[in-house]
CSV table of C-alpha atoms in Angstrom, one decimal:
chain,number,residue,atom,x,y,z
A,241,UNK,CA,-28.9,3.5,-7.7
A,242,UNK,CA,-27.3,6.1,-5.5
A,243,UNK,CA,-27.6,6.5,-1.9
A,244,UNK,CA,-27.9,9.3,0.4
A,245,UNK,CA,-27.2,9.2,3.8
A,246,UNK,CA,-30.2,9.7,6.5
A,247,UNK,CA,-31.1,13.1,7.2
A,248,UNK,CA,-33.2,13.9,10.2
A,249,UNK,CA,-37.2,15.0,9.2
A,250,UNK,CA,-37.7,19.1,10.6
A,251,UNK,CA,-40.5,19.8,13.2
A,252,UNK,CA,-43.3,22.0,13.0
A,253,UNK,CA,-41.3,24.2,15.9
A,254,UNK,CA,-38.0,23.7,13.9
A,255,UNK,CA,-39.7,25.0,10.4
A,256,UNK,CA,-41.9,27.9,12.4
A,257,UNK,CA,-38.4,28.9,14.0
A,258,UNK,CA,-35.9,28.3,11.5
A,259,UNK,CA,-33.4,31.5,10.8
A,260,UNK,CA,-33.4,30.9,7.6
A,261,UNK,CA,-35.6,31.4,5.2
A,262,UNK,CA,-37.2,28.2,4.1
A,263,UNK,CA,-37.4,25.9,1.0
A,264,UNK,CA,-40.1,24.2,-0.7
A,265,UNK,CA,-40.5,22.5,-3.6
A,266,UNK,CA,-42.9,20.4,-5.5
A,267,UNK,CA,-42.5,16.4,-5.7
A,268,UNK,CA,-45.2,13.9,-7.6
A,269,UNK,CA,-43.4,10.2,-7.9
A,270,UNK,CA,-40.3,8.5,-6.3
A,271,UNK,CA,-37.2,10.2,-8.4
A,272,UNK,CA,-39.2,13.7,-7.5
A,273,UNK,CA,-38.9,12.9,-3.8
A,274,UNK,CA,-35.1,11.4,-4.2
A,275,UNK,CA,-34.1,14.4,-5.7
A,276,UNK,CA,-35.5,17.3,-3.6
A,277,UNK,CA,-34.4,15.5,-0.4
A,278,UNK,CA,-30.6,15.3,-1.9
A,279,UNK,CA,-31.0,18.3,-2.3
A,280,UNK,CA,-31.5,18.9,1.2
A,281,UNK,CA,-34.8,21.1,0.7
A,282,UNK,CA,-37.3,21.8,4.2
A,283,UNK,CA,-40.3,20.6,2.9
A,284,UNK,CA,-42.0,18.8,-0.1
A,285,UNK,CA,-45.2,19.6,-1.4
A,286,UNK,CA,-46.9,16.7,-2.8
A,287,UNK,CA,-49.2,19.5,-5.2
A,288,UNK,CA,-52.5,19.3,-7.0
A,289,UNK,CA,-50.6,20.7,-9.9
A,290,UNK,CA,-49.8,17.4,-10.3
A,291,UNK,CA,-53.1,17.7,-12.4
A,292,UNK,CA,-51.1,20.4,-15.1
A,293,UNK,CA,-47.4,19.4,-15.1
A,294,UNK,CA,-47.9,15.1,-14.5
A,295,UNK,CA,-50.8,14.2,-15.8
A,296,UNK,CA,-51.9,17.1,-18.1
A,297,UNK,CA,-55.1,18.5,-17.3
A,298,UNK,CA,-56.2,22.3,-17.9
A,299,UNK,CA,-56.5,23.0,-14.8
A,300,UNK,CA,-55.8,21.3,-11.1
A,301,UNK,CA,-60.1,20.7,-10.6
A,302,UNK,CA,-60.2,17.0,-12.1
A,303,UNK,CA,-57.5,15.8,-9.5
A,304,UNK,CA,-59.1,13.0,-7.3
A,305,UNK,CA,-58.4,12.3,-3.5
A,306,UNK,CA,-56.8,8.8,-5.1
A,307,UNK,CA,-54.5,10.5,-7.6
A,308,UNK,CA,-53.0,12.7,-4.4
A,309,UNK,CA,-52.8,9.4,-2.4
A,310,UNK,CA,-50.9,7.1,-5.3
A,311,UNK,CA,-48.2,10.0,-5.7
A,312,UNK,CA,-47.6,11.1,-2.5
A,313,UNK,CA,-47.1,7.4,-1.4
A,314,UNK,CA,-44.3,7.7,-4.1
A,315,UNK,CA,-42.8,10.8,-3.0
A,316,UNK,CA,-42.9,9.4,0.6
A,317,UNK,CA,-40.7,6.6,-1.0
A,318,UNK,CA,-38.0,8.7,-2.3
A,319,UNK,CA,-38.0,11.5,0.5
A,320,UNK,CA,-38.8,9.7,4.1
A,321,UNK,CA,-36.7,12.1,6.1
A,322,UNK,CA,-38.6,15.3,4.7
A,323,UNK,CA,-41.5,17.1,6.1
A,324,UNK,CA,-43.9,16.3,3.4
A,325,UNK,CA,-47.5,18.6,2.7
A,326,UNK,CA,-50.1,17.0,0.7
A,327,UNK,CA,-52.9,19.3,-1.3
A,328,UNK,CA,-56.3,17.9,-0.3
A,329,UNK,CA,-57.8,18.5,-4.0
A,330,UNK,CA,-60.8,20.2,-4.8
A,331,UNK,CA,-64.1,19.0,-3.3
A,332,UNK,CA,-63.0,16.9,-0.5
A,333,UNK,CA,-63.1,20.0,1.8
A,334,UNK,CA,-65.4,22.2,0.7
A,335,UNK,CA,-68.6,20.2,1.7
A,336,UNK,CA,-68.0,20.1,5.2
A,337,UNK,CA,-66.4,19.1,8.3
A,338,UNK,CA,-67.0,15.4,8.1
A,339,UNK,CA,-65.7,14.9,4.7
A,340,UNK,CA,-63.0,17.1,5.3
A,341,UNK,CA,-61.6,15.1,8.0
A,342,UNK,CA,-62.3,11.5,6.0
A,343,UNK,CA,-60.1,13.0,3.4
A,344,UNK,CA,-57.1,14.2,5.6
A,345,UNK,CA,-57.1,11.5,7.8
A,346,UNK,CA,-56.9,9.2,4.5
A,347,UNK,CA,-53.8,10.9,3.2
A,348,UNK,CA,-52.1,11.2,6.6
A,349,UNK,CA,-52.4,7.4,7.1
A,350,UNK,CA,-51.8,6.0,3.4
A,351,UNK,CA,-49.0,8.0,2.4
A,352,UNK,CA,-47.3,9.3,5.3
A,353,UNK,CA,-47.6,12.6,5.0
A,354,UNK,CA,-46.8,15.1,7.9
A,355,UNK,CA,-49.6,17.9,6.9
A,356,UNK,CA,-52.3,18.5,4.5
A,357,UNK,CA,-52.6,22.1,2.8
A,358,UNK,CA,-56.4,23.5,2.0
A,359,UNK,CA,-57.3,26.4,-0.3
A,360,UNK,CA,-58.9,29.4,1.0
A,361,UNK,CA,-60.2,31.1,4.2
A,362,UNK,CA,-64.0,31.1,4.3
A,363,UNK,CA,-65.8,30.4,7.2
A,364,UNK,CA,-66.8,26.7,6.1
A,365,UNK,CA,-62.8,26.2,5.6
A,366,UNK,CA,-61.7,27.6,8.8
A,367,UNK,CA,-63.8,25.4,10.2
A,368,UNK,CA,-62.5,22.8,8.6
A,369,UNK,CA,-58.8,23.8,9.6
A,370,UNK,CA,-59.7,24.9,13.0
A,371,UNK,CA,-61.5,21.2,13.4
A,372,UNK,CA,-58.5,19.1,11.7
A,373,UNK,CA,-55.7,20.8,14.0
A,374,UNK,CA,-57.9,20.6,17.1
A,375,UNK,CA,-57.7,17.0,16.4
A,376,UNK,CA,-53.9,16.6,15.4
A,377,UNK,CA,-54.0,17.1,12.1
A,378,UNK,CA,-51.3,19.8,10.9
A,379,UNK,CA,-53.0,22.0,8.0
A,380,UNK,CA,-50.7,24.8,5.7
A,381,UNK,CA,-53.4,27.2,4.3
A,382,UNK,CA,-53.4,29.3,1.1
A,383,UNK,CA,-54.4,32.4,0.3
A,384,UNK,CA,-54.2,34.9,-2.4
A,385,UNK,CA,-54.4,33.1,-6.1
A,386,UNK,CA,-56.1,29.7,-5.6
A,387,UNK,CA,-55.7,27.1,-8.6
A,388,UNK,CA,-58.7,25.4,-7.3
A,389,UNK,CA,-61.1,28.1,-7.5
A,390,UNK,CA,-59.3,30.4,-9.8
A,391,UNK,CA,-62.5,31.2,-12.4
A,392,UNK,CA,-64.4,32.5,-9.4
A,393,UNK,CA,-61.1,34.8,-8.5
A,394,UNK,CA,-61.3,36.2,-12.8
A,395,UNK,CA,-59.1,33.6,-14.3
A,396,UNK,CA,-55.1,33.1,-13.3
A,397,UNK,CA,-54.1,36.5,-12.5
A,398,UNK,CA,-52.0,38.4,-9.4
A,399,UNK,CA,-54.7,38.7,-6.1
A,400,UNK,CA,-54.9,41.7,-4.1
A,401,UNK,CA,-53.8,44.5,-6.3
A,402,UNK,CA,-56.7,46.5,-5.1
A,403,UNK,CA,-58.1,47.7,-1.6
A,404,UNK,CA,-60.8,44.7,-1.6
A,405,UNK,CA,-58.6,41.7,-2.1
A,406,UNK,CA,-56.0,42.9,-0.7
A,407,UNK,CA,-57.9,43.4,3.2
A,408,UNK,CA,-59.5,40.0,2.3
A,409,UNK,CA,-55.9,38.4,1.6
A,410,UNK,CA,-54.7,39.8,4.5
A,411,UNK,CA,-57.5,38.9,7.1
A,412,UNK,CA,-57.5,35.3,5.5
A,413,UNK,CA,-54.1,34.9,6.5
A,414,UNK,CA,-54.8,36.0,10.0
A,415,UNK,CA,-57.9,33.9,10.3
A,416,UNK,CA,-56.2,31.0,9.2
A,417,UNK,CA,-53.2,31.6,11.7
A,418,UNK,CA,-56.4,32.2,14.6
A,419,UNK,CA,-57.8,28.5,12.9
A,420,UNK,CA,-54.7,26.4,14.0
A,421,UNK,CA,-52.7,27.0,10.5
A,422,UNK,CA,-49.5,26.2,10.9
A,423,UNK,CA,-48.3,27.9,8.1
A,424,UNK,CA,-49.4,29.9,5.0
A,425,UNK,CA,-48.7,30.3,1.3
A,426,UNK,CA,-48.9,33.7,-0.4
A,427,UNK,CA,-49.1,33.2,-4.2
A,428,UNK,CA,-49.3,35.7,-6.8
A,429,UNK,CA,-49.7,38.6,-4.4
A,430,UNK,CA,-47.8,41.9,-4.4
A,431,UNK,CA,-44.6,42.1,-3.1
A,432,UNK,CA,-46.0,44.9,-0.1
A,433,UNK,CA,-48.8,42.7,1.0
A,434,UNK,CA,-46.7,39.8,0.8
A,435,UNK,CA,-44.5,42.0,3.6
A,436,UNK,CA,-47.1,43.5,5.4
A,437,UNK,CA,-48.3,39.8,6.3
A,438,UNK,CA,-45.4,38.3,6.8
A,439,UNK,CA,-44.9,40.8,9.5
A,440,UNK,CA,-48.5,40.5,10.7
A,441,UNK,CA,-48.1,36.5,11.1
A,442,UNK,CA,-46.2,34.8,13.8
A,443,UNK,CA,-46.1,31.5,11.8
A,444,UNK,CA,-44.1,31.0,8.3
A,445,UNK,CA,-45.4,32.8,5.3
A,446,UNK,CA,-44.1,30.6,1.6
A,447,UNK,CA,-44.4,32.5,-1.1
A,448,UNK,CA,-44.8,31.3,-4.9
A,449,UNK,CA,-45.4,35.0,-6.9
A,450,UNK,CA,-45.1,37.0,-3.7
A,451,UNK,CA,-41.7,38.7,-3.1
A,452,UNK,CA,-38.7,37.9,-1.5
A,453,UNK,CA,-40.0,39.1,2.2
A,454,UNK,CA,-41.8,35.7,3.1
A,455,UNK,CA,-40.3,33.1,4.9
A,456,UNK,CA,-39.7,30.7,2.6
A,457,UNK,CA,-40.7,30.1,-0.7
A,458,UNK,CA,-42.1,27.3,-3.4
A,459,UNK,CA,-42.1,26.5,-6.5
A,460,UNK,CA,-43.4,23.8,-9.1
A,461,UNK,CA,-40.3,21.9,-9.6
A,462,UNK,CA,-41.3,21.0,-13.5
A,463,UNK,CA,-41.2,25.0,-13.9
A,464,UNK,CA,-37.9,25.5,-11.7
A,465,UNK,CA,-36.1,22.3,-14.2
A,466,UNK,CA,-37.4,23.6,-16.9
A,467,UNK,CA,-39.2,20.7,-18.3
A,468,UNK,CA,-41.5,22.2,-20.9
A,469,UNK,CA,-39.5,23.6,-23.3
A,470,UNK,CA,-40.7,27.5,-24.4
A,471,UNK,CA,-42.5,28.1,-20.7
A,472,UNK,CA,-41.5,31.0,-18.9
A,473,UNK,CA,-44.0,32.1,-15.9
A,474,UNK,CA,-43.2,35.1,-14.1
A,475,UNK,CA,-44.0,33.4,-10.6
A,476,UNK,CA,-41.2,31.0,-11.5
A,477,UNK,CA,-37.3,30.3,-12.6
A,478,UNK,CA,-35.9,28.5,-14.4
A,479,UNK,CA,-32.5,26.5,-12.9
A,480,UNK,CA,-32.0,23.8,-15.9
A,481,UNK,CA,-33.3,23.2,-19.2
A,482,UNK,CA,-34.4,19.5,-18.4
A,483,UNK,CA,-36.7,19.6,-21.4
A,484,UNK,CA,-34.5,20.7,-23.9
A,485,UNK,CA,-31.8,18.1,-23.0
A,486,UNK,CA,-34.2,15.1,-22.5
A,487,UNK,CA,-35.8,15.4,-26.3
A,488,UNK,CA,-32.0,16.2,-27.4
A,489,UNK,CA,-31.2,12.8,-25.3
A,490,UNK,CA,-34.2,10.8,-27.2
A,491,UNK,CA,-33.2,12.2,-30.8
A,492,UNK,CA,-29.7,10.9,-30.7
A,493,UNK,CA,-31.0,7.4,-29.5
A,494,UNK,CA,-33.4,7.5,-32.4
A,495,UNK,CA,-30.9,8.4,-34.7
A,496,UNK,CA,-28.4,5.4,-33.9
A,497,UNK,CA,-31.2,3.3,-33.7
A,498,UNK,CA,-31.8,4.2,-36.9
A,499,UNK,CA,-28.4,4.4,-38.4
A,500,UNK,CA,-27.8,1.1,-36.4
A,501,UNK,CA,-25.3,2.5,-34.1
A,502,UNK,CA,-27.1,1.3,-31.2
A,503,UNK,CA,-26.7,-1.2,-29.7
A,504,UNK,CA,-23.0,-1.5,-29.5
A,505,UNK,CA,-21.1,-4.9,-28.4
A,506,UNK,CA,-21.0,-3.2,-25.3
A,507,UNK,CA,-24.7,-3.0,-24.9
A,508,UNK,CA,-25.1,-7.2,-26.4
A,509,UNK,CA,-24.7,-10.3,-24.6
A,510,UNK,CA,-22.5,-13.2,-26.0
A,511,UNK,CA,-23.2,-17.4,-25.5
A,512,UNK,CA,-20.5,-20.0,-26.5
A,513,UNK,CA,-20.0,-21.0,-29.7
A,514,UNK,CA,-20.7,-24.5,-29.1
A,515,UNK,CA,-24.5,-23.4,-27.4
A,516,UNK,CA,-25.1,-21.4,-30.4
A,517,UNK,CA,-23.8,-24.8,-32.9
A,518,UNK,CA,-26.4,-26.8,-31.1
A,519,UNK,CA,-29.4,-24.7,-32.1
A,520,UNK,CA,-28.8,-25.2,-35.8
């Protein structure tokens, strides 16, 4: 197994001031977390879509507070000198303070992680945010297309395209910033709003879907790797075509398996002739 060297973890003050414009990427097990810190990305977000791209759900809803812990303690594994975000999943925000805090303080001390990231910018959740950073607890909010709630928003679709949601985008952002947010993701907004907030906000805007004018952006590493073959989101890239070579990889093994090509002397073990005389 190969071994990076030691890297130093980023502050909140070195992220919220960094020049350039910052890099975050999805991580749900131990290679995951290995990789993007080689890599030498800013931050790691341990995501709810876990739920879609790991464990293959319809949506992100059925991910449990468990599920989040048992993957980000992997990711923690494989990345320890990267600031690491963990989604709090649905419900164990939304029905107040108390729980709220239970859930966060769970994932801060059983996997490590240096902040949570919540969904939203109602009253009830800046509470919530407000209350967990009052009390040391480092929250990244999220506004514009929210996976968690996304049939009350009309389905998966771009947020704020109009004057309604785009003034509630906006003032969510804000609020959240006024709550204690320490940063804010922007997804599936217009490239304009996207700007406009950036500029209103004094701490880092990440954009997934949002433009090139925040300061940093995300994405799902399955989409950035390519690991399902034919899926091509508009929010996304795709750097490699992991998929296509991974079933490539498994259909020549199966076909010297078949063919019995594999394994090779080089793959077998040997024992002494006399050992092997003794056993008939």
């Amino acid at each position: 197994m190969t071994c990076y060297p030691a890297r130093m973890k980023r502050s909140i003050p070195e992220l919220q001031h960094s020049a350039a414009p910052l890099v975050m990427v999805t991580a749900y097990d131990y290679p995951g977390g290995r990789h993007a810190e080689a890599a030498g990305v800013d931050l790691i977000l341990v995501g709810d879509s876990l739920g879609n791209v790991v464990l293959g759900y319809d949506s992100t809803a059925p991910v449990t507070l468990g599920d989040m812990i048992h993957h980000a303690r992997a990711v923690r594994r494989g990345a320890p000198g990267t600031f690491m975000v963990v989604d709090l999943p649905f419900g164990t925000y939304h029905t107040g303070v108390q729980d709220a805090m239970r859930s966060a303080v769970r994932v801060i001390q059983e996997t490590g992680a240096d902040a949570i990231k919540m969904e939203g910018a109602t009253p009830e959740i800046l509470q919530v945010v407000q209350t967990l950073t009052r009390n040391g607890i480092p929250v990244m909010g999220h506004v514009g297309l929210m996976p968690q709630t996304a049939t009350a928003q009309g389905g998966l679709r771009v947020q704020g395209k109009d004057d309604d949601t785009a003034r509630a985008t906006l003032e969510g952002a804000v609020a959240l910033e006024a709550a204690g947010a320490f940063s804010v993701v922007l997804e599936a907004i217009p490239a304009r709003l996207a700007n406009l907030i950036s500029e209103r906000l004094s701490v880092p805007t990440i954009g997934i879907g949002a433009g090139v004018g925040c300061d940093g952006q995300v994405l799902v590493t399955h989409d950035l790797l390519g690991v399902y073959e034919g899926e091509d989101k508009k929010i996304a890239k795709r750097y490699a075509e992991v998929g296509r070579l991974s079933r490539e990889a498994i259909e020549a093994y199966a076909a010297e398996v078949r063919a019995r090509a594999f394994p090779t002397k080089e793959n077998s073990f040997v024992m002494k002739d006399d050992v092997l005389g003794k056993l008939y």
